[in-house]
Short mmCIF file of C-alpha atoms in Angstrom, two decimals:
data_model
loop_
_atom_site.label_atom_id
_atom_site.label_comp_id
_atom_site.label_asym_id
_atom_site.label_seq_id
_atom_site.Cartn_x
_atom_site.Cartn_y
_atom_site.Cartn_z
CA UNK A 1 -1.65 -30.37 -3.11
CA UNK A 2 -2.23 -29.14 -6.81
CA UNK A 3 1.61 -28.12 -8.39
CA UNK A 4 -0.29 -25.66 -10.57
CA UNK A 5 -2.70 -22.96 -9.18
CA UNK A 6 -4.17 -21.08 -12.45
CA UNK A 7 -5.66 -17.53 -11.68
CA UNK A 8 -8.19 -16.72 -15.03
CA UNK A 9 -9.79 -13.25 -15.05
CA UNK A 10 -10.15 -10.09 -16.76
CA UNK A 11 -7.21 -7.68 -17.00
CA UNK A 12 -6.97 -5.21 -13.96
CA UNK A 13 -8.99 -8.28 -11.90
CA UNK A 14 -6.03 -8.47 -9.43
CA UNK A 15 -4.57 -11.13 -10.50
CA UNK A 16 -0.96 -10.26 -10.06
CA UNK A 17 -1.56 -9.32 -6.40
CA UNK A 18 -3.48 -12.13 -5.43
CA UNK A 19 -0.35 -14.21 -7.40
CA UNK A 20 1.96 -12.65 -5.01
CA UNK A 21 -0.18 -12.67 -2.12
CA UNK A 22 0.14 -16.49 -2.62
CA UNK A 23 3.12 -17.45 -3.21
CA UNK A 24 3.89 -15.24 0.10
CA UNK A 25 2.00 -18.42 1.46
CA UNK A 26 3.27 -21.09 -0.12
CA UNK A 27 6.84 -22.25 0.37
CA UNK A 28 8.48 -23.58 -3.03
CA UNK A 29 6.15 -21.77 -5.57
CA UNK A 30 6.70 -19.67 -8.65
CA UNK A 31 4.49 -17.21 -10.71
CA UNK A 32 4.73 -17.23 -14.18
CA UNK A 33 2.43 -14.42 -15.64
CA UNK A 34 1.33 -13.39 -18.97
CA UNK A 35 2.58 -9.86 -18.29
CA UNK A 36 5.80 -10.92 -18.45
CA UNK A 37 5.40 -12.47 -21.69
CA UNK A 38 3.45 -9.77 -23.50
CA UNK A 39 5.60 -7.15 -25.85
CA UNK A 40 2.49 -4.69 -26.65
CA UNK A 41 2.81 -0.94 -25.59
CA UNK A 42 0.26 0.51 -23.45
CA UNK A 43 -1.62 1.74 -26.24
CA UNK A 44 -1.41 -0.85 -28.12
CA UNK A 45 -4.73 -3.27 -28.47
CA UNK A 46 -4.27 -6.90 -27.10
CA UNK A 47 -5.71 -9.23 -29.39
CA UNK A 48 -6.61 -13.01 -28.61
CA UNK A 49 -3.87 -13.80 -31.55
CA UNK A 50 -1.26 -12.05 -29.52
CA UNK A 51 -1.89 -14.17 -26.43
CA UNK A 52 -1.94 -17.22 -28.40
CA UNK A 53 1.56 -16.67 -29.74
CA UNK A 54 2.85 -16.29 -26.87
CA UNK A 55 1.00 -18.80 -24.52
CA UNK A 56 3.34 -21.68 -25.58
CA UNK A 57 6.20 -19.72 -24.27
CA UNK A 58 4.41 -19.19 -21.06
CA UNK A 59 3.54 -22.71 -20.56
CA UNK A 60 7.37 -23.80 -21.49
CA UNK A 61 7.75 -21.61 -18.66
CA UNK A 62 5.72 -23.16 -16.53
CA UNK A 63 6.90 -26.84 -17.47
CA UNK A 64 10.58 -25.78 -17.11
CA UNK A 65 9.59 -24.70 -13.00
CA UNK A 66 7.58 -27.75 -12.36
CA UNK A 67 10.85 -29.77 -13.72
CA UNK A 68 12.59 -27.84 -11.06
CA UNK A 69 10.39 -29.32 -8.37
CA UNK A 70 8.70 -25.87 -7.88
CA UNK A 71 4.99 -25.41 -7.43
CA UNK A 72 3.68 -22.78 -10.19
CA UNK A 73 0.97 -20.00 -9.61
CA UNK A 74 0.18 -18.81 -13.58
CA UNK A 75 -1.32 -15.48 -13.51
CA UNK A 76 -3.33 -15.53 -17.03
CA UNK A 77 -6.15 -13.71 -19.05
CA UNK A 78 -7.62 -16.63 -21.18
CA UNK A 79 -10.06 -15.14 -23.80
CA UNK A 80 -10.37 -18.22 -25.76
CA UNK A 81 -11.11 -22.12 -26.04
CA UNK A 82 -7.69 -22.09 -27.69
CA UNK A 83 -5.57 -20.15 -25.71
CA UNK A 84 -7.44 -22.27 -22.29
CA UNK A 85 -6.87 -25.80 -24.86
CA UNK A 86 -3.42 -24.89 -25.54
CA UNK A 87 -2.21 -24.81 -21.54
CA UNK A 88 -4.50 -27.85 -20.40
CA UNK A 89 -2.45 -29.74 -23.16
CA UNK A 90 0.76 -28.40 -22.58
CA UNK A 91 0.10 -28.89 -18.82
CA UNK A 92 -1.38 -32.22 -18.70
CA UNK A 93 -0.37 -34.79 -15.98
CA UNK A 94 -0.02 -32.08 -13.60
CA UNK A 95 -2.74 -31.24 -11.36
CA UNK A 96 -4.18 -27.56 -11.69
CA UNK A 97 -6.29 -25.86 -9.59
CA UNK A 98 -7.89 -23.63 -11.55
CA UNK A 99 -9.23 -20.33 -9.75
CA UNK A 100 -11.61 -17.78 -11.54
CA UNK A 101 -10.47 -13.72 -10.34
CA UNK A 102 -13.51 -11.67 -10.94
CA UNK A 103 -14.87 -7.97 -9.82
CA UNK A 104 -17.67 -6.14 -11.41
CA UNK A 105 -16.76 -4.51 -14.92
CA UNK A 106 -16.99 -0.88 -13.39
CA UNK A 107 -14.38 -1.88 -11.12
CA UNK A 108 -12.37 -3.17 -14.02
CA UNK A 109 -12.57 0.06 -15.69
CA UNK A 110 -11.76 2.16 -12.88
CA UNK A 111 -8.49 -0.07 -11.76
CA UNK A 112 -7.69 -0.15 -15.97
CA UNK A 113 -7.86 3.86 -15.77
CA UNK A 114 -5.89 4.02 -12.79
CA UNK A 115 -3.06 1.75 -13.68
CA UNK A 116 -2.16 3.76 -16.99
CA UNK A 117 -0.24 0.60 -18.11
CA UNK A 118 -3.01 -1.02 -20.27
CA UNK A 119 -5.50 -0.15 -23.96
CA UNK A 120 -8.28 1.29 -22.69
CA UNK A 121 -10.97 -0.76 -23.31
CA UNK A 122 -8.85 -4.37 -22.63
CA UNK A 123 -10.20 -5.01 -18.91
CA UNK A 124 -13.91 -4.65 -20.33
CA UNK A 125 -12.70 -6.93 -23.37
CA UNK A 126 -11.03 -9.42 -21.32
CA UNK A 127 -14.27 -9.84 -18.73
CA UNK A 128 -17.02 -10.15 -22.27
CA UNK A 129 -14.43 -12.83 -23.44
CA UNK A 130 -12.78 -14.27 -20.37
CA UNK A 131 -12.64 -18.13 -20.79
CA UNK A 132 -14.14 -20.56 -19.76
CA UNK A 133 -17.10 -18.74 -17.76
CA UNK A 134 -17.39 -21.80 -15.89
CA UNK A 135 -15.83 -25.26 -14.30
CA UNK A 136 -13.57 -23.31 -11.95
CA UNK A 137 -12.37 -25.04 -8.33
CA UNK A 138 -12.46 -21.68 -7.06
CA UNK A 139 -14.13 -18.33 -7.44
CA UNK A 140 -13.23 -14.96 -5.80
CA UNK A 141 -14.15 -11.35 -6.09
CA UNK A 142 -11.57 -8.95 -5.66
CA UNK A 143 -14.07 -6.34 -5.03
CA UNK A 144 -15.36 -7.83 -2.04
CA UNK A 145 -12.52 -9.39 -0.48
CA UNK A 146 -8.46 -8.26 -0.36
CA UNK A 147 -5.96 -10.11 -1.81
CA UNK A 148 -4.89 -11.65 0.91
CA UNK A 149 -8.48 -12.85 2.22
CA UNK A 150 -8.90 -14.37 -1.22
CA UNK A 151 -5.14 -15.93 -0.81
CA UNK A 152 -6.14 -17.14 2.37
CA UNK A 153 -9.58 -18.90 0.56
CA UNK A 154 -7.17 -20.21 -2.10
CA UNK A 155 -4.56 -22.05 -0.38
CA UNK A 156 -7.26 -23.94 2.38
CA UNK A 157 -8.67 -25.16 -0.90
CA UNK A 158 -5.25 -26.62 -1.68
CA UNK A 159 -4.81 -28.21 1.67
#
C-alpha cells in the first residue's frame, strides 16, 4: 500500500473533506495540508510564489510523519511544474499515489463564495493552473460523488 496518498485539485475541490474522509479509513495515517501552512488573509491573493515558499515546509512535514511510521494523506493545490517537482524530489523513495480532486469550475465558484475563507477568484485560478493536468492514479469528481464514495474509490485503489 502507497505511504503517501496526494490529493491535487483546485481550491474549494473538496479536498480537505475527502482528506478526512480517508484517513477515517485508514488506520495509521496523517494529513498534512497546505492550509495549514498558508499565512495569507482571506482577501489576500495566493500566488504560485507563495506556495512555493512554503511547499518545502510542507513536505518536511510530510517526511518527519513517514519517519514516524505513519502513512501521509497531503491535501495540496499544485499550480506549477515547480511546486509538483519540488514534492516528487523531496518525497522520493516513497511510493505516492497521486489522486486528481476535480468538480466543474461553477461548482468551484459557488463552494469558493460559500466558504468566505478564500480571494475570490483563487478556486477558478487554481483549476486554469492546477498541475499536472494529467498522469494521475486516480481521478474523482466531487460533484458527482460524496466524499466518502470517492474515499471509498480511493482506498480499494490502495489495496
Amino acid at each position: 500500500m502507497a505511504k503517501v496518498i496526494l490529493l491535487n485539485g483546485p481550491s474549494s475541490s473538496g479536498k480537505s473533506t475527502l482528506s478526512r474522509a480517508i484517513k477515517a479509513r485508514l488506520s495509521g495515517f496523517e494529513v498534512v495540508s497546505i492550509d495549514d501552512f498558508m499565512k495569507l488573509a482571506k482577501d489576500e491573493t495566493i500566488y504560485e510564489d507563495d506556495v512555493f515558499e512554503i511547499s518545502a515546509d510542507m513536505c518536511n512535514r510530510a517526511l518527519e510523519l513517514l519517519g514516524s511510521g505513519n502513512g501521509i494523506i497531503i491535501d495540496h493545490v499544485i499550480t506549477s511544474e515547480r511546486i509538483f517537482a519540488q514534492l516528487t524530489e523531496m518525497l522520493k523513495g516513497f511510493d505516492i499515489c497521486k489522486v486528481k480532486v476535480t468538480c466543474p469550475v461553477e461548482i468551484l465558484r459557488e463552494r469558493e463564495k460559500a466558504r468566505g475563507d478564500r480571494c475570490v477568484g483563487s478556486a477558478e485560478s487554481s483549476f486554469t493552473y492546477l498541475f499536472p493536468k494529467d498522469g494521475y492514479d486516480i481521478e474523482v469528481d466531487t460533484h458527482k460523488m460524496t466524499a466518502d464514495e470517492c474515499a471509498e474509490i480511493i482506498v480499494e485503489k490502495l489495496n
